[in-house]
Short mmCIF file of C-alpha atoms and ligand atoms in Angstrom, two decimals:
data_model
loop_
_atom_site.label_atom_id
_atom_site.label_comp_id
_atom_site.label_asym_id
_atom_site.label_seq_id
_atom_site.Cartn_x
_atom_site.Cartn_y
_atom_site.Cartn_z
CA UNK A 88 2.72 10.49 -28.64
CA UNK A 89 4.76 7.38 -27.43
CA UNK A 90 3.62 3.91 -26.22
CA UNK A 91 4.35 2.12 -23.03
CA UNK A 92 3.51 -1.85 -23.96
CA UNK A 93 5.51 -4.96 -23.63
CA UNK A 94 7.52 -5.76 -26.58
CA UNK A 95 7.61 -4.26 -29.90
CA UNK A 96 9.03 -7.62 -31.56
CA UNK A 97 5.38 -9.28 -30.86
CA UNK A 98 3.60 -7.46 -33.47
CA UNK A 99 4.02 -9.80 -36.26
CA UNK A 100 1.86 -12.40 -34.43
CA UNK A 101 -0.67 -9.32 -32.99
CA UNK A 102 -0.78 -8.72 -36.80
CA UNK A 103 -2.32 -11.79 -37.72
CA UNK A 104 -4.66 -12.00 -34.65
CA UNK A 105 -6.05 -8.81 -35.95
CA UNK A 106 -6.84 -9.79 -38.99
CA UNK A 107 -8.26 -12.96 -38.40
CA UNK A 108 -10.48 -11.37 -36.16
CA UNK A 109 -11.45 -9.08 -38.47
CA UNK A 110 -12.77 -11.46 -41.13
CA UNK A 111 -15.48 -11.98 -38.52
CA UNK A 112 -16.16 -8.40 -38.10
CA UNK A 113 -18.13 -7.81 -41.51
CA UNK A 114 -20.21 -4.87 -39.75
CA UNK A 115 -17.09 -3.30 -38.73
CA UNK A 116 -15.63 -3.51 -41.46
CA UNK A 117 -18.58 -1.98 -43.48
CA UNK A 118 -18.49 1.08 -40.96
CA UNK A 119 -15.03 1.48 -41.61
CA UNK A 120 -15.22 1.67 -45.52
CA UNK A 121 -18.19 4.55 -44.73
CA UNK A 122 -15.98 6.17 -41.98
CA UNK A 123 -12.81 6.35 -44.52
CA UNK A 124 -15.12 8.35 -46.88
CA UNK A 125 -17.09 10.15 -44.39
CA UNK A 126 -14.03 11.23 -41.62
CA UNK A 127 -16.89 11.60 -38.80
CA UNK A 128 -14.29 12.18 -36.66
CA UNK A 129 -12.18 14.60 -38.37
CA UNK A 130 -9.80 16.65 -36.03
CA UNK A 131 -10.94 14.64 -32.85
CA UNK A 132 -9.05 13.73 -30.34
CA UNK A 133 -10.45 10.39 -28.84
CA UNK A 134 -9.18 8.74 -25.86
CA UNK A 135 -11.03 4.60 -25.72
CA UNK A 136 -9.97 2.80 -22.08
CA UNK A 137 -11.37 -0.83 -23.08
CA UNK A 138 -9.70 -4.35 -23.45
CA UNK A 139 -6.36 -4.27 -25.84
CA UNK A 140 -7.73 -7.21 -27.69
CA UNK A 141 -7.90 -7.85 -31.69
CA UNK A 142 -11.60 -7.24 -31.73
CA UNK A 143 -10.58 -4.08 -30.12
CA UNK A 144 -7.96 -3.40 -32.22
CA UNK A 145 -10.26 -3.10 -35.31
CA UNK A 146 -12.81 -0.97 -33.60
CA UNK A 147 -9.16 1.32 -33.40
CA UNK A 148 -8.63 1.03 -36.97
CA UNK A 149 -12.14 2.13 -37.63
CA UNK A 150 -11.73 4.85 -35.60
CA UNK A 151 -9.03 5.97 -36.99
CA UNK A 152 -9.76 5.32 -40.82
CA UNK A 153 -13.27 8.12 -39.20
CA UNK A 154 -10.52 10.86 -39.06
CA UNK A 155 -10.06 10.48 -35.17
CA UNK A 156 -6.49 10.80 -33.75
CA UNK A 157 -6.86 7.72 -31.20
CA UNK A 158 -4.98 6.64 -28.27
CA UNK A 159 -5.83 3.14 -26.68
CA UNK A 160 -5.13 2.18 -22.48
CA UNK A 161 -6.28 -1.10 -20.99
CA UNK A 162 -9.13 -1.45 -19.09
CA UNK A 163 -7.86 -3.95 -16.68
CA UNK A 164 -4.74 -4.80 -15.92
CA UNK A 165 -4.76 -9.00 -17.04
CA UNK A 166 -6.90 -8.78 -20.13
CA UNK A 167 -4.16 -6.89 -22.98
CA UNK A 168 -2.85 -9.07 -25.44
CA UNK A 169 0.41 -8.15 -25.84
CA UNK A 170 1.33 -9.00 -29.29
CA UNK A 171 -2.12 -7.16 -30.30
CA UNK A 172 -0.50 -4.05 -28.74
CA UNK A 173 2.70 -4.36 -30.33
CA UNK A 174 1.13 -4.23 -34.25
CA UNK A 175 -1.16 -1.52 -33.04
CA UNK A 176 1.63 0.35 -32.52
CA UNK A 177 4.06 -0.87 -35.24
CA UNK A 178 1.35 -1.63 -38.29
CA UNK A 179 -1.36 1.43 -37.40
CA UNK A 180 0.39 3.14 -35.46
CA UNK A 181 -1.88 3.83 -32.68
CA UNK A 182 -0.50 4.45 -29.43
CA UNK A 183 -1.14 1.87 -27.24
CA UNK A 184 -0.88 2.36 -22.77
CA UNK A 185 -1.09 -1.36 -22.22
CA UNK A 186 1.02 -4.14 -20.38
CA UNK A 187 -0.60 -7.39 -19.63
CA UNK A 188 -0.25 -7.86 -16.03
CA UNK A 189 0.37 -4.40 -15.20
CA UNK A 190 0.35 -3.68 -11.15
CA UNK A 191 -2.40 -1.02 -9.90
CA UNK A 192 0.11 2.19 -10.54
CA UNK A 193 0.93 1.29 -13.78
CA UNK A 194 -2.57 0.33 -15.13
CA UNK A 195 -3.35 4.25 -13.66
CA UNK A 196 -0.66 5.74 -14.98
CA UNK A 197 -1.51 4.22 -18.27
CA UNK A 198 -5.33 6.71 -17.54
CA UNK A 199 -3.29 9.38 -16.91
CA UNK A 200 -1.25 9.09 -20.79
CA UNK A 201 -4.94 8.57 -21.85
CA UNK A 202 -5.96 11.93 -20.40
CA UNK A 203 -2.87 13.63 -21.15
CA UNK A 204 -4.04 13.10 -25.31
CA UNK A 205 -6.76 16.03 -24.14
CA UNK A 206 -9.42 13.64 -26.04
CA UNK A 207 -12.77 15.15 -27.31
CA UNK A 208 -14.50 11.77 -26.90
CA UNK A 209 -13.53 8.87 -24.67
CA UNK A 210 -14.91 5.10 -24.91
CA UNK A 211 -14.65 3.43 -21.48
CA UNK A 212 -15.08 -0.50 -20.48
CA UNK A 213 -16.03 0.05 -16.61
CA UNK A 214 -16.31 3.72 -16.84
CA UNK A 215 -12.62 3.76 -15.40
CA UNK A 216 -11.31 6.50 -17.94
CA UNK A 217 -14.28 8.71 -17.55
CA UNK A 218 -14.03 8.68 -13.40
CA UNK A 219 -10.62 9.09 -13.56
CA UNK A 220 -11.39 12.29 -15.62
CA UNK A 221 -14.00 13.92 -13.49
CA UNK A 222 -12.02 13.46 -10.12
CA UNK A 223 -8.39 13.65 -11.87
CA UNK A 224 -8.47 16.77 -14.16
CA UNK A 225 -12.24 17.85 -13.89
CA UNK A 226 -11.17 20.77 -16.33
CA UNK A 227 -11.57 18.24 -19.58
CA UNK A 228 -14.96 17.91 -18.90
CA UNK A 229 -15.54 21.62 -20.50
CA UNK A 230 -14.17 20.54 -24.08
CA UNK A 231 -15.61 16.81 -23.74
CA UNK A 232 -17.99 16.09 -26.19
CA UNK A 233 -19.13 13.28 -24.86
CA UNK A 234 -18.02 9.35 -23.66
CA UNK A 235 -19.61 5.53 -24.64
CA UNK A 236 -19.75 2.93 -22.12
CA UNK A 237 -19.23 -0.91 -23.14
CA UNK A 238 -20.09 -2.87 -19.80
CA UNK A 239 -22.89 -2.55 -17.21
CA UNK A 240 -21.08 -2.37 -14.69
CA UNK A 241 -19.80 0.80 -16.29
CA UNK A 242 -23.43 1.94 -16.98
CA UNK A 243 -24.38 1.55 -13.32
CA UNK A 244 -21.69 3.40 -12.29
CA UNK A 245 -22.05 6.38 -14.46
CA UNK A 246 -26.15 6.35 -13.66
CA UNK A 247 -25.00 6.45 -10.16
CA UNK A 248 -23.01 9.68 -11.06
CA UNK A 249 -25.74 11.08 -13.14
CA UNK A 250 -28.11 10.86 -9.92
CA UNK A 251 -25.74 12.13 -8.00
CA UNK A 252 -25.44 15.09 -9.71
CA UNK A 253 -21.54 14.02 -10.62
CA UNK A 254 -21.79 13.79 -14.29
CA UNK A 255 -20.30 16.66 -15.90
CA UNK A 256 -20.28 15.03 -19.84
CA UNK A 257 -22.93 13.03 -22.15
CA UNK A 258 -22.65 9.61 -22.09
CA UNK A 259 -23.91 6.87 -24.21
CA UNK A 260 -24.70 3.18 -22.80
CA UNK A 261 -23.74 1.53 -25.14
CA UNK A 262 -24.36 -1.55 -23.25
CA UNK A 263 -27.38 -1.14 -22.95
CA UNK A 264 -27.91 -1.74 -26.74
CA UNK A 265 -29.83 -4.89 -27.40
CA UNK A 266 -27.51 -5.29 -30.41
CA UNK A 267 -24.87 -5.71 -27.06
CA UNK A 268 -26.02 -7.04 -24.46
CA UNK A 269 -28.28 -9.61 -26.30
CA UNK A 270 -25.32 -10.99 -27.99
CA UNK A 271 -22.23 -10.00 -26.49
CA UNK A 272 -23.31 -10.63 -22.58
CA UNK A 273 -25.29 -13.91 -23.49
CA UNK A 274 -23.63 -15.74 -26.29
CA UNK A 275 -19.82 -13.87 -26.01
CA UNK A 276 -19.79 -14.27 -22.20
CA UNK A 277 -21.52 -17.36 -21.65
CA UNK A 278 -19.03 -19.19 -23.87
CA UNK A 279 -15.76 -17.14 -23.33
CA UNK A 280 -16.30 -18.11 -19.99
CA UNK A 281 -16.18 -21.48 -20.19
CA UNK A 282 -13.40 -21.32 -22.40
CA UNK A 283 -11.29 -19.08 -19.88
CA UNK A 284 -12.50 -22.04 -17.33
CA UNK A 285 -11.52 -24.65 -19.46
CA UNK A 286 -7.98 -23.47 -20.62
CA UNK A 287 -7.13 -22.80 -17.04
CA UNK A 288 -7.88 -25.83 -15.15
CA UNK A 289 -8.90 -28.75 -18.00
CA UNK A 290 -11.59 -29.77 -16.37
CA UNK A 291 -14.59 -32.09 -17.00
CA UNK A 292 -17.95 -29.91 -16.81
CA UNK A 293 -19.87 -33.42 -17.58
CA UNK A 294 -21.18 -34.44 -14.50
CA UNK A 295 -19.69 -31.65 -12.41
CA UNK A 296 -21.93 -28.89 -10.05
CA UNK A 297 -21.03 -25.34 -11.73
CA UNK A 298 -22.97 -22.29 -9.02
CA UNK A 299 -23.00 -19.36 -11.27
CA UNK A 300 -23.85 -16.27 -9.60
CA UNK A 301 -26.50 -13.64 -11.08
CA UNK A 302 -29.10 -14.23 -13.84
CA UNK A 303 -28.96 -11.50 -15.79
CA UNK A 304 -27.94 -11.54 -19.56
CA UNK A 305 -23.76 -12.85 -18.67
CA UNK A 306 -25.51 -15.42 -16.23
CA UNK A 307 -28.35 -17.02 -18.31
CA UNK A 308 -25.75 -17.30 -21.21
CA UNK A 309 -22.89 -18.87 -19.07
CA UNK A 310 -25.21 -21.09 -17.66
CA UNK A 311 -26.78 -22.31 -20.81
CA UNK A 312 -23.53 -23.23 -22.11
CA UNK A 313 -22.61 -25.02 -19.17
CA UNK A 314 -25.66 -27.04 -18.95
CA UNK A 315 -25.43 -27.90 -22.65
CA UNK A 316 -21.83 -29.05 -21.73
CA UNK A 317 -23.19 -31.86 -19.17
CA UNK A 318 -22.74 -29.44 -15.56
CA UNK A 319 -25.41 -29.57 -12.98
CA UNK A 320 -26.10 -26.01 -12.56
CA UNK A 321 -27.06 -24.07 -9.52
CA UNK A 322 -27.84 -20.42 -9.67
CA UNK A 323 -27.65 -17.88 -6.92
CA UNK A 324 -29.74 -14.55 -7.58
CA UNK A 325 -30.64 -11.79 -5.01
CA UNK A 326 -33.20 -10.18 -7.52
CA UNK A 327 -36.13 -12.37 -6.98
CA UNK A 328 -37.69 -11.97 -10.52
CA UNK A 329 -34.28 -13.43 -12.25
CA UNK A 330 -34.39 -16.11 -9.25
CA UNK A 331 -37.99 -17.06 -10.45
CA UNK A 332 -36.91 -17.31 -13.62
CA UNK A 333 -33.57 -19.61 -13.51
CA UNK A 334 -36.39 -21.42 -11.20
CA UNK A 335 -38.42 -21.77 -14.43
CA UNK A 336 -35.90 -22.31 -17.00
CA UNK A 337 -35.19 -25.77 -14.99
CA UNK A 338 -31.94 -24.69 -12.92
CA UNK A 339 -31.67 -24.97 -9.00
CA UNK A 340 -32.17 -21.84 -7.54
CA UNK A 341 -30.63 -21.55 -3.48
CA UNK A 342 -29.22 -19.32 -1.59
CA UNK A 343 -24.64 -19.00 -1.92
CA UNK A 344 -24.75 -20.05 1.35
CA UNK A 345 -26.16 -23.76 0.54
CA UNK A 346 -24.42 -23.87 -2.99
CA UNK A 347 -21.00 -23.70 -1.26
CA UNK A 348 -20.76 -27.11 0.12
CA UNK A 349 -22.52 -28.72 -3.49
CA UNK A 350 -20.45 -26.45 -5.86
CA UNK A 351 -17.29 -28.44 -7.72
CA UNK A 352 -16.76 -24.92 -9.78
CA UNK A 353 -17.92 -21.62 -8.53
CA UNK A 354 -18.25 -18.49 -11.26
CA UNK A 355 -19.89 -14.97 -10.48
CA UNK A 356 -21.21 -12.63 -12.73
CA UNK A 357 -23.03 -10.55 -10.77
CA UNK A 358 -21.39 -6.97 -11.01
CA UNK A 359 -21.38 -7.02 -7.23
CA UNK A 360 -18.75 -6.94 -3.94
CA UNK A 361 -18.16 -10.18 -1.72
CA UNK A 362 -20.27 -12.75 -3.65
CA UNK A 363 -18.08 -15.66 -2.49
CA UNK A 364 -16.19 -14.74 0.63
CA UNK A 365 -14.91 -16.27 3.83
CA UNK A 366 -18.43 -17.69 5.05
CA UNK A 367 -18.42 -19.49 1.55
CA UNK A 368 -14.86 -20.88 1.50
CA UNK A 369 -14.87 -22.38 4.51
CA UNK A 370 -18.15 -24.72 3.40
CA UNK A 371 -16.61 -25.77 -0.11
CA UNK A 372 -15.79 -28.88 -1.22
CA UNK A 373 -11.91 -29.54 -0.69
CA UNK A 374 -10.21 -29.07 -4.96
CA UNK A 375 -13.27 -26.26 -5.54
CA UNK A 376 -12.59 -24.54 -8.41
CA UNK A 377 -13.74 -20.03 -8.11
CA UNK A 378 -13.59 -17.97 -10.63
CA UNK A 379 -15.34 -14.47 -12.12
CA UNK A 380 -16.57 -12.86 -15.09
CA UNK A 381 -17.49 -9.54 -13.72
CA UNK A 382 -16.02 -6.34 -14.84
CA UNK A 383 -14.10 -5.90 -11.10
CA UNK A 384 -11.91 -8.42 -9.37
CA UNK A 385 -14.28 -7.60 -6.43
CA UNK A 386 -16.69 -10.60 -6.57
CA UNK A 387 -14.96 -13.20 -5.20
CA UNK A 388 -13.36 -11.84 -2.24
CA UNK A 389 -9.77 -13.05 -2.32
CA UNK A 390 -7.68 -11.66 0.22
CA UNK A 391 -10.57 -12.41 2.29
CA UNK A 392 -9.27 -16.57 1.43
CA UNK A 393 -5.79 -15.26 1.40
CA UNK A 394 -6.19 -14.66 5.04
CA UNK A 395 -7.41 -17.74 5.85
CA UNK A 396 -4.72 -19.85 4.17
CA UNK A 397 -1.90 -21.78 5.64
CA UNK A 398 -0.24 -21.69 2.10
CA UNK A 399 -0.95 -20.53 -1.52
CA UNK A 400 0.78 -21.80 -4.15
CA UNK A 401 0.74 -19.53 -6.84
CA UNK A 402 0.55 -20.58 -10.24
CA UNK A 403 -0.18 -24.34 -9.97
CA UNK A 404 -1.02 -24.03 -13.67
CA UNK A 405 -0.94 -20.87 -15.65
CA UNK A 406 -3.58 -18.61 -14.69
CA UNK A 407 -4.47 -20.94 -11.39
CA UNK A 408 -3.63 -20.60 -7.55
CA UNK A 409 -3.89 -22.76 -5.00
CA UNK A 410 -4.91 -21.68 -1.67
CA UNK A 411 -4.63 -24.26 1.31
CA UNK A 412 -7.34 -23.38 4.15
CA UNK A 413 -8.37 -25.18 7.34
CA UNK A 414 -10.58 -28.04 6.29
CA UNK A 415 -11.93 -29.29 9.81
CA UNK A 416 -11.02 -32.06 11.59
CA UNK A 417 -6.95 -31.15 11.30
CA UNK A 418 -7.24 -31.37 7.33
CA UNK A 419 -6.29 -29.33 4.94
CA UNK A 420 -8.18 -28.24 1.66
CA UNK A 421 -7.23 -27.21 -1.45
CA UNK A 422 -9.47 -23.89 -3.14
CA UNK A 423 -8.69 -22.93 -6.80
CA UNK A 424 -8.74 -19.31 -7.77
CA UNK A 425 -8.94 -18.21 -11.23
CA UNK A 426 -7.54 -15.48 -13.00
CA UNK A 427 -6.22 -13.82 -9.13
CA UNK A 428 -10.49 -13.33 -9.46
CA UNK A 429 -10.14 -10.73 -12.70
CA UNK A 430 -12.40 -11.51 -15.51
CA UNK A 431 -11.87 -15.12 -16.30
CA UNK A 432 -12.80 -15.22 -19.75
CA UNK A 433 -10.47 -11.97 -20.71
CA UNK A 434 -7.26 -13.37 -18.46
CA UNK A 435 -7.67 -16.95 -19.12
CA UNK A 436 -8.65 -16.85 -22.40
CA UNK A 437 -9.09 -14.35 -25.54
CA UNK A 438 -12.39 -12.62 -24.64
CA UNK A 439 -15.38 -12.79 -26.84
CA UNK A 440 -15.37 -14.12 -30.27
CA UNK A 441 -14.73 -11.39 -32.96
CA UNK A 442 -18.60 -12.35 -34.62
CA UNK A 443 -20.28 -10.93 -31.22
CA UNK A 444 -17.87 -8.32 -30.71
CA UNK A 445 -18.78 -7.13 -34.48
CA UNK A 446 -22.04 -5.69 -32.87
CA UNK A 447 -20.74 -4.51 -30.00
CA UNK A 448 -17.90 -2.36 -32.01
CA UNK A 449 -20.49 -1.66 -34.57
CA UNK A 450 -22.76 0.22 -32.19
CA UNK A 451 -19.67 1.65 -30.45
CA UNK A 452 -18.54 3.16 -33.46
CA UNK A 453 -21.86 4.96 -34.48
CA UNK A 454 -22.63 5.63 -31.08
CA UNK A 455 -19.49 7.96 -31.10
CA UNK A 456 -20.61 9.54 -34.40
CA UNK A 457 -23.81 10.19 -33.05
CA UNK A 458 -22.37 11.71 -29.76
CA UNK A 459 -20.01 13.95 -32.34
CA UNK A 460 -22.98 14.92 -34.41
CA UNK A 461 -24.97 15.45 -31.46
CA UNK A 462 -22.44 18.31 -30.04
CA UNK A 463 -24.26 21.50 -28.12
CA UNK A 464 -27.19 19.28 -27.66
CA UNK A 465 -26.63 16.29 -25.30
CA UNK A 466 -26.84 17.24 -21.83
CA UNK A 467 -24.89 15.85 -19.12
CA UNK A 468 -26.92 12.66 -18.75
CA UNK A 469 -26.41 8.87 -19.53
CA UNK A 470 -28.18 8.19 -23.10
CA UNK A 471 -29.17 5.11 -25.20
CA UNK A 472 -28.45 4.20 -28.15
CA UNK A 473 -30.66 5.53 -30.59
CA UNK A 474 -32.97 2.78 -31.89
CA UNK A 475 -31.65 4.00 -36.16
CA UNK A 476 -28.54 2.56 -34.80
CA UNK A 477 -29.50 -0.92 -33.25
CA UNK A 478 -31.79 -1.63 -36.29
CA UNK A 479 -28.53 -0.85 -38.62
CA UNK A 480 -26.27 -2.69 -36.77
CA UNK A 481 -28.96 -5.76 -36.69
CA UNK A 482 -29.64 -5.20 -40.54
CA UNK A 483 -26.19 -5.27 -41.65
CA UNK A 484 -25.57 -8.24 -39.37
CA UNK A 485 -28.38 -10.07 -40.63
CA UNK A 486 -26.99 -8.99 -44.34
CA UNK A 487 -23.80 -10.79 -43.49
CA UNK A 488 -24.93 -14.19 -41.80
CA UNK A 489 -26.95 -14.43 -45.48
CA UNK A 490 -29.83 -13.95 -43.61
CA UNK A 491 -33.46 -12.52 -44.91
CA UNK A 492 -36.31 -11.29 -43.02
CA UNK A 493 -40.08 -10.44 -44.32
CA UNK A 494 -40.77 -6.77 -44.17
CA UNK A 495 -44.32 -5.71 -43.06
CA UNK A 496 -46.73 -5.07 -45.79
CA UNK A 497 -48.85 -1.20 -46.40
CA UNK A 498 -52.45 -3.78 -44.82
CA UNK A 499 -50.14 -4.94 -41.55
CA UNK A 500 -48.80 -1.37 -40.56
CA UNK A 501 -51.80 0.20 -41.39
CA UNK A 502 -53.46 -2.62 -38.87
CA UNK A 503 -50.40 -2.77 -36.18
CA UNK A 504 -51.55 1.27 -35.80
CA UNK A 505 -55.29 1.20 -35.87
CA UNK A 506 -57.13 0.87 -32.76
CA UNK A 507 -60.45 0.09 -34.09
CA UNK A 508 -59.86 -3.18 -35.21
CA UNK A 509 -60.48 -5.99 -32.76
CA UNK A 510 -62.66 -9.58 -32.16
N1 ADE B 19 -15.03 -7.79 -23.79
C1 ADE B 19 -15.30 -9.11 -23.82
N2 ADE B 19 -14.64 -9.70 -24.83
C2 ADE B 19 -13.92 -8.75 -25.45
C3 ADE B 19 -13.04 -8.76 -26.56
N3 ADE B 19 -12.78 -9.88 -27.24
N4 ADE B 19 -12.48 -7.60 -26.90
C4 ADE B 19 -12.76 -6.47 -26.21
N5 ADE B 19 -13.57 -6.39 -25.18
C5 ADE B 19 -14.17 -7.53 -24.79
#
């Protein structure tokens, strides 16, 4: 099978992302020695739609070293890293559908190649691959054996099949994996965020007003992070039990509405449509900064401020537009949009840090032997992870941070089960 990615002649520096990512992918790299001697995937075909990135790259080469015949497209269009491509390609020879900055018929076409491999298993990162499948060519859903999902917004889409009625395959959420969404969404998106912030703009957090939409696991981590970097946070929520508890954990809780006109640097995380849109722009502070790290550029509603601009200036700085709107009074003010409102922490920077994404890979990759062990007996229903696999994955972790833990003793199980026992 070919490739369609950006240049070949990158690989040599793709190389050496890849493996310095790796050294921080211990569990992955254990996996992988087991997989080489085990081939769980021997004779599969497996089709994974998820970020080209180097932490991605060795969850390939793990794959791969299981026996699977792998074929890797991008699961949005801003986040491949081209020279990661290239040596997957040239070095493991795994074909690779990815070019970073890829326009809407290209980033589908690159689904299509991904569906064309006829895969047994497919690994999605927004469920993209697996919808794509079911509407597209409906037919492969006979001979799937089954799908993992990386990202809740995935996992809410494919529950929304599964009530529907829609879902024709097994799928596992893998998000939904403490040994994910613990780590990955708090620690690898709270602080990849900030870094896609930073690298874009160079701003000062110290002292600055930083809204961050939504509270769940991506929220409390970016905001965290922020706060510990000198921002005055503000939190939006709709869900009134996260709201209570930003309330608790010290932040300012309001409605987007009132945060607009405080807000110096705007980020959602929310998973949902129209979070900051035209009711919001026109209250912000002229030189606002707006950003997302949701899976869909559909947060922050951008053509929405398109509309109401006299001018944009398009890449002011790399990764940053400016957008000139009305500003009252005959003025004119200046609104900064990240990323064209794609994933700010994939586009503007490198993603997650290989450590976190060890876990996430780690689960991914047993997940799919599960799923493959599993055949004939999953029905077409959205799974966890089975809890043998998030107390290996958080074991071997453990293992590789030189960390210990005390084990329960025969007297403490025998009392955490008893009944009788009390005052
Ligand atoms: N999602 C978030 N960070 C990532 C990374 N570094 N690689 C792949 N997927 C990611």
């Amino acid at each position: 099978m070919g490739s369609d990615i950006q240049n070949i002649k990158l690989a040599d520096a793709g190389r050496k992302r890849i493996e310095w990512a790796d050294k921080d992918m211990p569990v992955l790299a254990h996996i992988r020695a087991r997989f080489r001697a085990k081939k769980p995937f021997k004779g599969l075909r497996l089709s994974a739609c998820l970020h080209v990135t180097a932490e991605t790259a060795n969850l390939m080469r793990t794959l791969k070293e299981g026996g699977a015949n792998v074929v890797l497209c991008a699961s949005n269009p801003l986040s491949t890293q081209d020279d990661v491509a290239a040596s997957l390609v040239r070095d493991y020879k795994i074909p690779v559908f990815a070019r970073r900055g890829e326009n809407r018929k290209t980033f589908f076409a690159h689904i299509a190649q991904a569906i064309a491999h006829k895969p047994d298993l497919t690994m999605d990162d927004g469920a993209d691959l697996v919808n794509a499948i079911h509407t597209s060519h409906p037919a492969l859903c006979r001979t799937l054996i089954g799908s993992m999902e990386e990202t809740t917004t995935g996992v809410i889409r494919l529950r929304a099949m599964a009530r529907d009625g829609a879902l024709k395959i097994p799928v596992v959420a893998v998000n939904d994996a403490k040994t994910k969404n613990l780590f990955d969404n708090r620690y690898g998106t709270g602080q990849s965020t900030l870094e896609g912030i930073l690298r874009a703009t160079h701003v000062l957090l110290s002292g600055s007003t930083m809204v961050v939409a939504g509270y769940g696991w991506c929220g409390k981590g970016l905001v965290r992070r922020a706060q510990g970097m000198g921002a005055n946070v503000i939190v939006t929520e709709v869900d009134s039990v996260k709201a209570l508890e930003a309330a608790m954990d010290g932040f300012r809780v309001m409605p987007m509405k009132k945060a607009a006109a405080l807000g110096n640097v705007f980020c959602t995380v929310t998973g949902d449509i129209n979070v900051i849109t035209k009711e919001h722009f026109k209250l912000m502070k002229d030189g606002a900064i707006v950003c997302n790290s949701g899976h869909f550029d559909v947060e922050v509603n951008v053509r929405a401020l398109a509309k109401m601009a006299r001018a944009v200036r398009k890449g002011v700085r790399p990764n940053v537009d400016e957008y000139l709107i009305p500003g009252g009074k005959g003025k004119t003010k200046r609104i900064y949009v990240l990323a064209e409102g794609r994933l700010v922490n994939l586009s503007a920077a490198e993603g997650h840090s290989p450590s976190v994404m060890d876990m996430s890979f780690a689960t991914q990759a047993l997940a799919g032997a599960w799923v493959v062990k599993q055949k004939g007996n999953l029905a077409p229903q959205v799974y966890d992870v089975p809890a043998e696999i998030e107390d290996e994955v958080s074991h071997l972790k453990l293992s590789a941070m030189g960390i210990r833990i005390d084990t329960l003793t025969e007297e403490q199980r025998k009392y955490l089960s008893a009944w009788q026992e009390g005052t």
